[in-house]
Amino acid sequence: GAVVSQHPSWVICKSGTSVKIECRSLDFQATTMFWYRQFPKQSLMLMATSNEGSKATYEQGVEKDKFLINHASLTLSTLTVTSAHPEDSSFYICSASQPGLSGNTIYFGEGSWLTVV
Amino acid sequence: QKEVEQNSGPLSVPEGAIASLNCTYSDRGSQSFFWYRQYSGKSPELIMSIYSNGDKEDGRFTAQLNKASQYVSLLIRDSQPSDSATYLCAVNPWGRGNNRLAFGKGNQVVVIP
């Protein structure tokens, strides 16, 4: 089946620094990837849609200057949390869409735990 | 009204029993429907996808879709302790592009040995 890989799985950073998370589709090309954030015991919250070769589309309330998204190739999207603060500590998950005969299927990466201290 | 609703609270089922989960959605034009399983601290894992009315079976899992009534359900037969997780219903609303999903808040399932 399709595999979406995220790296790193967990990261601890100091407040004020920036952290980059990578999302790769390993066996298919993904023109669109998605970035989610999930706080403990809450549902997934879509942050932005990452479009290959163009600017990301951010959801309302998500600061585009704080959460930088780059989708430079059909298999890689990156999320950079800039000037991280403790309230940015969360579980960040990417997903990618694999085309199929019946429709597209969304697969998730393993997720990245970010802790800002 | 939320796009995808999963209203029932935590579901406790004895091992070997059937767990039944329901999900309703608001966009009548929705075309794709998914069930994901999420273990605590892990990312969602795709269990089932269903695109047409009726039942779709995969192992111990059966997804049921009724577009006229705008609901999709998931049955887990012969529930095992390893099935204890949160189950997320996801729908691709019409007009949102072929990739965007709307998620329900999830239903926690606890299988009691």
GROMACS .gro file of N, CA and C in nm, chain B residues 19-110:
model
  276
  136ALA      N    1  -1.867  -0.425   1.746
  136ALA     CA    2  -1.867  -0.281   1.775
  136ALA      C    3  -1.927  -0.210   1.654
  137SER      N    4  -2.019  -0.119   1.680
  137SER     CA    5  -2.088  -0.047   1.573
  137SER      C    6  -2.068   0.103   1.590
  138LEU      N    7  -2.018   0.165   1.486
  138LEU     CA    8  -1.990   0.308   1.489
  138LEU      C    9  -2.068   0.377   1.377
  139ASN      N   10  -2.122   0.492   1.408
  139ASN     CA   11  -2.200   0.566   1.309
  139ASN      C   12  -2.145   0.705   1.285
  140CYS      N   13  -2.172   0.754   1.166
  140CYS     CA   14  -2.122   0.884   1.125
  140CYS      C   15  -2.221   0.944   1.028
  141THR      N   16  -2.253   1.071   1.046
  141THR     CA   17  -2.340   1.139   0.951
  141THR      C   18  -2.264   1.257   0.891
  142TYR      N   19  -2.304   1.295   0.772
  142TYR     CA   20  -2.236   1.406   0.705
  142TYR      C   21  -2.339   1.499   0.644
  143SER      N   22  -2.300   1.622   0.624
  143SER     CA   23  -2.397   1.723   0.584
  143SER      C   24  -2.400   1.748   0.434
  144ASP      N   25  -2.289   1.725   0.365
  144ASP     CA   26  -2.282   1.759   0.224
  144ASP      C   27  -2.335   1.642   0.139
  145ARG      N   28  -2.452   1.662   0.083
  145ARG     CA   29  -2.516   1.554   0.008
  145ARG      C   30  -2.435   1.512  -0.114
  146GLY      N   31  -2.350   1.602  -0.162
  146GLY     CA   32  -2.272   1.570  -0.281
  146GLY      C   33  -2.143   1.496  -0.253
  147SER      N   34  -2.118   1.460  -0.129
  147SER     CA   35  -1.995   1.391  -0.094
  147SER      C   36  -1.983   1.259  -0.169
  148GLN      N   37  -1.860   1.229  -0.207
  148GLN     CA   38  -1.838   1.113  -0.293
  148GLN      C   39  -1.753   1.004  -0.230
  149SER      N   40  -1.664   1.043  -0.140
  149SER     CA   41  -1.568   0.946  -0.085
  149SER      C   42  -1.578   0.945   0.067
  150PHE      N   43  -1.568   0.825   0.122
  150PHE     CA   44  -1.589   0.810   0.266
  150PHE      C   45  -1.485   0.715   0.322
  151PHE      N   46  -1.433   0.749   0.437
  151PHE     CA   47  -1.322   0.672   0.491
  151PHE      C   48  -1.340   0.652   0.641
  152TRP      N   49  -1.287   0.542   0.687
  152TRP     CA   50  -1.273   0.519   0.831
  152TRP      C   51  -1.125   0.501   0.861
  153TYR      N   52  -1.079   0.577   0.960
  153TYR     CA   53  -0.942   0.568   1.006
  153TYR      C   54  -0.940   0.523   1.151
  154ARG      N   55  -0.839   0.450   1.186
  154ARG     CA   56  -0.817   0.408   1.325
  154ARG      C   57  -0.695   0.483   1.377
  155GLN      N   58  -0.706   0.538   1.495
  155GLN     CA   59  -0.595   0.610   1.554
  155GLN      C   60  -0.570   0.560   1.695
  156TYR      N   61  -0.454   0.503   1.714
  156TYR     CA   62  -0.412   0.465   1.848
  156TYR      C   63  -0.357   0.588   1.917
  157SER      N   64  -0.364   0.586   2.047
  157SER     CA   65  -0.318   0.700   2.124
  157SER      C   66  -0.173   0.733   2.093
  158GLY      N   67  -0.149   0.856   2.057
  158GLY     CA   68  -0.012   0.900   2.029
  158GLY      C   69   0.039   0.866   1.892
  159LYS      N   70  -0.047   0.807   1.809
  159LYS     CA   71  -0.007   0.767   1.674
  159LYS      C   72  -0.092   0.841   1.572
  160SER      N   73  -0.049   0.837   1.447
  160SER     CA   74  -0.126   0.902   1.341
  160SER      C   75  -0.236   0.809   1.291
  161PRO      N   76  -0.336   0.862   1.225
  161PRO     CA   77  -0.448   0.779   1.176
  161PRO      C   78  -0.402   0.678   1.071
  162GLU      N   79  -0.465   0.564   1.076
  162GLU     CA   80  -0.436   0.456   0.983
  162GLU      C   81  -0.563   0.423   0.907
  163LEU      N   82  -0.556   0.419   0.776
  163LEU     CA   83  -0.674   0.391   0.695
  163LEU      C   84  -0.720   0.246   0.716
  164ILE      N   85  -0.848   0.231   0.748
  164ILE     CA   86  -0.906   0.099   0.763
  164ILE      C   87  -0.992   0.063   0.642
  165MET      N   88  -1.080   0.155   0.607
  165MET     CA   89  -1.176   0.126   0.501
  165MET      C   90  -1.201   0.252   0.418
  166SER      N   91  -1.225   0.233   0.292
  166SER     CA   92  -1.276   0.338   0.207
  166SER      C   93  -1.400   0.283   0.137
  167ILE      N   94  -1.496   0.368   0.117
  167ILE     CA   95  -1.619   0.325   0.051
  167ILE      C   96  -1.671   0.439  -0.033
  168TYR      N   97  -1.719   0.406  -0.152
  168TYR     CA   98  -1.757   0.510  -0.246
  168TYR      C   99  -1.900   0.495  -0.296
  169SER      N  100  -1.958   0.376  -0.284
  169SER     CA  101  -2.093   0.354  -0.335
  169SER      C  102  -2.182   0.297  -0.225
  170ASN      N  103  -2.309   0.314  -0.242
  170ASN     CA  104  -2.407   0.267  -0.144
  170ASN      C  105  -2.394   0.117  -0.121
  171GLY      N  106  -2.420   0.079   0.003
  171GLY     CA  107  -2.418  -0.063   0.035
  171GLY      C  108  -2.310  -0.096   0.135
  172ASP      N  109  -2.275  -0.221   0.139
  172ASP     CA  110  -2.176  -0.271   0.234
  172ASP      C  111  -2.046  -0.305   0.164
  173LYS      N  112  -1.938  -0.283   0.237
  173LYS     CA  113  -1.807  -0.325   0.190
  173LYS      C  114  -1.737  -0.393   0.306
  174GLU      N  115  -1.693  -0.515   0.281
  174GLU     CA  116  -1.633  -0.595   0.387
  174GLU      C  117  -1.485  -0.613   0.362
  175ASP      N  118  -1.409  -0.605   0.471
  175ASP     CA  119  -1.266  -0.631   0.463
  175ASP      C  120  -1.225  -0.694   0.595
  176GLY      N  121  -1.211  -0.826   0.591
  176GLY     CA  122  -1.176  -0.895   0.714
  176GLY      C  123  -1.286  -0.881   0.817
  177ARG      N  124  -1.250  -0.837   0.935
  177ARG     CA  125  -1.350  -0.821   1.041
  177ARG      C  126  -1.424  -0.687   1.033
  178PHE      N  127  -1.389  -0.605   0.938
  178PHE     CA  128  -1.449  -0.473   0.925
  178PHE      C  129  -1.551  -0.470   0.811
  179THR      N  130  -1.662  -0.403   0.837
  179THR     CA  131  -1.762  -0.379   0.734
  179THR      C  132  -1.802  -0.232   0.739
  180ALA      N  133  -1.790  -0.167   0.626
  180ALA     CA  134  -1.837  -0.029   0.615
  180ALA      C  135  -1.971  -0.031   0.542
  181GLN      N  136  -2.060   0.053   0.587
  181GLN     CA  137  -2.192   0.064   0.525
  181GLN      C  138  -2.217   0.209   0.489
  182LEU      N  139  -2.261   0.231   0.367
  182LEU     CA  140  -2.286   0.366   0.320
  182LEU      C  141  -2.429   0.380   0.271
  183ASN      N  142  -2.494   0.485   0.315
  183ASN     CA  143  -2.629   0.518   0.270
  183ASN      C  144  -2.630   0.666   0.235
  184LYS      N  145  -2.615   0.695   0.108
  184LYS     CA  146  -2.605   0.835   0.065
  184LYS      C  147  -2.738   0.907   0.080
  185ALA      N  148  -2.848   0.836   0.062
  185ALA     CA  149  -2.978   0.901   0.075
  185ALA      C  150  -3.000   0.953   0.217
  186SER      N  151  -2.955   0.876   0.313
  186SER     CA  152  -2.968   0.915   0.454
  186SER      C  153  -2.844   0.986   0.506
  187GLN      N  154  -2.744   0.995   0.425
  187GLN     CA  155  -2.620   1.066   0.458
  187GLN      C  156  -2.554   1.010   0.583
  188TYR      N  157  -2.540   0.880   0.586
  188TYR     CA  158  -2.464   0.824   0.696
  188TYR      C  159  -2.375   0.712   0.646
  189VAL      N  160  -2.269   0.693   0.722
  189VAL     CA  161  -2.177   0.585   0.695
  189VAL      C  162  -2.143   0.522   0.829
  190SER      N  163  -2.138   0.391   0.830
  190SER     CA  164  -2.112   0.322   0.956
  190SER      C  165  -1.997   0.223   0.941
  191LEU      N  166  -1.947   0.181   1.054
  191LEU     CA  167  -1.839   0.083   1.058
  191LEU      C  168  -1.875  -0.023   1.161
  192LEU      N  169  -1.869  -0.148   1.119
  192LEU     CA  170  -1.889  -0.260   1.210
  192LEU      C  171  -1.757  -0.333   1.228
  193ILE      N  172  -1.726  -0.363   1.352
  193ILE     CA  173  -1.608  -0.442   1.381
  193ILE      C  174  -1.655  -0.573   1.444
  194ARG      N  175  -1.639  -0.681   1.371
  194ARG     CA  176  -1.683  -0.812   1.423
  194ARG      C  177  -1.572  -0.877   1.503
  195ASP      N  178  -1.613  -0.963   1.595
  195ASP     CA  179  -1.516  -1.036   1.677
  195ASP      C  180  -1.411  -0.940   1.733
  196SER      N  181  -1.459  -0.839   1.802
  196SER     CA  182  -1.370  -0.734   1.852
  196SER      C  183  -1.257  -0.791   1.937
  197GLN      N  184  -1.139  -0.737   1.917
  197GLN     CA  185  -1.019  -0.779   1.988
  197GLN      C  186  -0.966  -0.661   2.071
  198PRO      N  187  -0.894  -0.691   2.177
  198PRO     CA  188  -0.835  -0.580   2.254
  198PRO      C  189  -0.751  -0.486   2.170
  199SER      N  190  -0.690  -0.539   2.065
  199SER     CA  191  -0.609  -0.454   1.977
  199SER      C  192  -0.693  -0.356   1.895
  200ASP      N  193  -0.824  -0.376   1.895
  200ASP     CA  194  -0.912  -0.282   1.826
  200ASP      C  195  -0.940  -0.158   1.910
  201SER      N  196  -0.897  -0.159   2.034
  201SER     CA  197  -0.918  -0.043   2.121
  201SER      C  198  -0.842   0.076   2.065
  202ALA      N  199  -0.915   0.178   2.025
  202ALA     CA  200  -0.855   0.294   1.958
  202ALA      C  201  -0.965   0.397   1.936
  203THR      N  202  -0.927   0.507   1.878
  203THR     CA  203  -1.025   0.607   1.834
  203THR      C  204  -1.047   0.590   1.684
  204TYR      N  205  -1.172   0.587   1.644
  204TYR     CA  206  -1.205   0.567   1.503
  204TYR      C  207  -1.259   0.697   1.446
  205LEU      N  208  -1.195   0.741   1.340
  205LEU     CA  209  -1.229   0.868   1.277
  205LEU      C  210  -1.302   0.843   1.146
  206CYS      N  211  -1.415   0.909   1.133
  206CYS     CA  212  -1.489   0.908   1.007
  206CYS      C  213  -1.443   1.028   0.926
  207ALA      N  214  -1.419   1.008   0.798
  207ALA     CA  215  -1.374   1.118   0.713
  207ALA      C  216  -1.453   1.116   0.582
  208VAL      N  217  -1.485   1.234   0.536
  208VAL     CA  218  -1.567   1.250   0.416
  208VAL      C  219  -1.501   1.351   0.325
  209ASN      N  220  -1.507   1.325   0.196
  209ASN     CA  221  -1.459   1.423   0.098
  209ASN      C  222  -1.579   1.501   0.048
  210PRO      N  223  -1.601   1.620   0.103
  210PRO     CA  224  -1.718   1.698   0.062
  210PRO      C  225  -1.707   1.741  -0.084
  211TRP      N  226  -1.817   1.747  -0.149
  211TRP     CA  227  -1.820   1.792  -0.288
  211TRP      C  228  -1.776   1.936  -0.298
  212GLY      N  229  -1.699   1.967  -0.401
  212GLY     CA  230  -1.656   2.105  -0.421
  212GLY      C  231  -1.532   2.143  -0.343
  213ARG      N  232  -1.481   2.050  -0.262
  213ARG     CA  233  -1.361   2.081  -0.185
  213ARG      C  234  -1.236   2.030  -0.255
  214GLY      N  235  -1.250   1.991  -0.376
  214GLY     CA  236  -1.136   1.929  -0.442
  214GLY      C  237  -1.134   1.782  -0.412
  215ASN      N  238  -1.060   1.710  -0.488
  215ASN     CA  239  -1.067   1.566  -0.478
  215ASN      C  240  -0.984   1.511  -0.363
  216ASN      N  241  -0.923   1.598  -0.287
  216ASN     CA  242  -0.829   1.552  -0.186
  216ASN      C  243  -0.864   1.591  -0.044
  217ARG      N  244  -0.941   1.692  -0.027
  217ARG     CA  245  -0.961   1.742   0.108
  217ARG      C  246  -1.064   1.659   0.182
  218LEU      N  247  -1.033   1.632   0.305
  218LEU     CA  248  -1.121   1.554   0.390
  218LEU      C  249  -1.173   1.637   0.507
  219ALA      N  250  -1.296   1.610   0.543
  219ALA     CA  251  -1.352   1.664   0.666
  219ALA      C  252  -1.363   1.548   0.764
  220PHE      N  253  -1.315   1.568   0.885
  220PHE     CA  254  -1.311   1.462   0.985
  220PHE      C  255  -1.416   1.483   1.093
  221GLY      N  256  -1.469   1.373   1.141
  221GLY     CA  257  -1.545   1.377   1.263
  221GLY      C  258  -1.451   1.383   1.381
  222LYS      N  259  -1.506   1.405   1.500
  222LYS     CA  260  -1.421   1.416   1.618
  222LYS      C  261  -1.370   1.282   1.667
  223GLY      N  262  -1.429   1.174   1.614
  223GLY     CA  263  -1.381   1.043   1.650
  223GLY      C  264  -1.464   0.975   1.757
  224ASN      N  265  -1.463   0.845   1.755
  224ASN     CA  266  -1.527   0.764   1.859
  224ASN      C  267  -1.423   0.672   1.921
  225GLN      N  268  -1.414   0.677   2.053
  225GLN     CA  269  -1.322   0.588   2.121
  225GLN      C  270  -1.388   0.453   2.145
  226VAL      N  271  -1.317   0.349   2.109
  226VAL     CA  272  -1.365   0.212   2.131
  226VAL      C  273  -1.273   0.143   2.231
  227VAL      N  274  -1.333   0.083   2.331
  227VAL     CA  275  -1.256   0.007   2.430
  227VAL      C  276  -1.308  -0.136   2.429
   0.00000   0.00000   0.00000
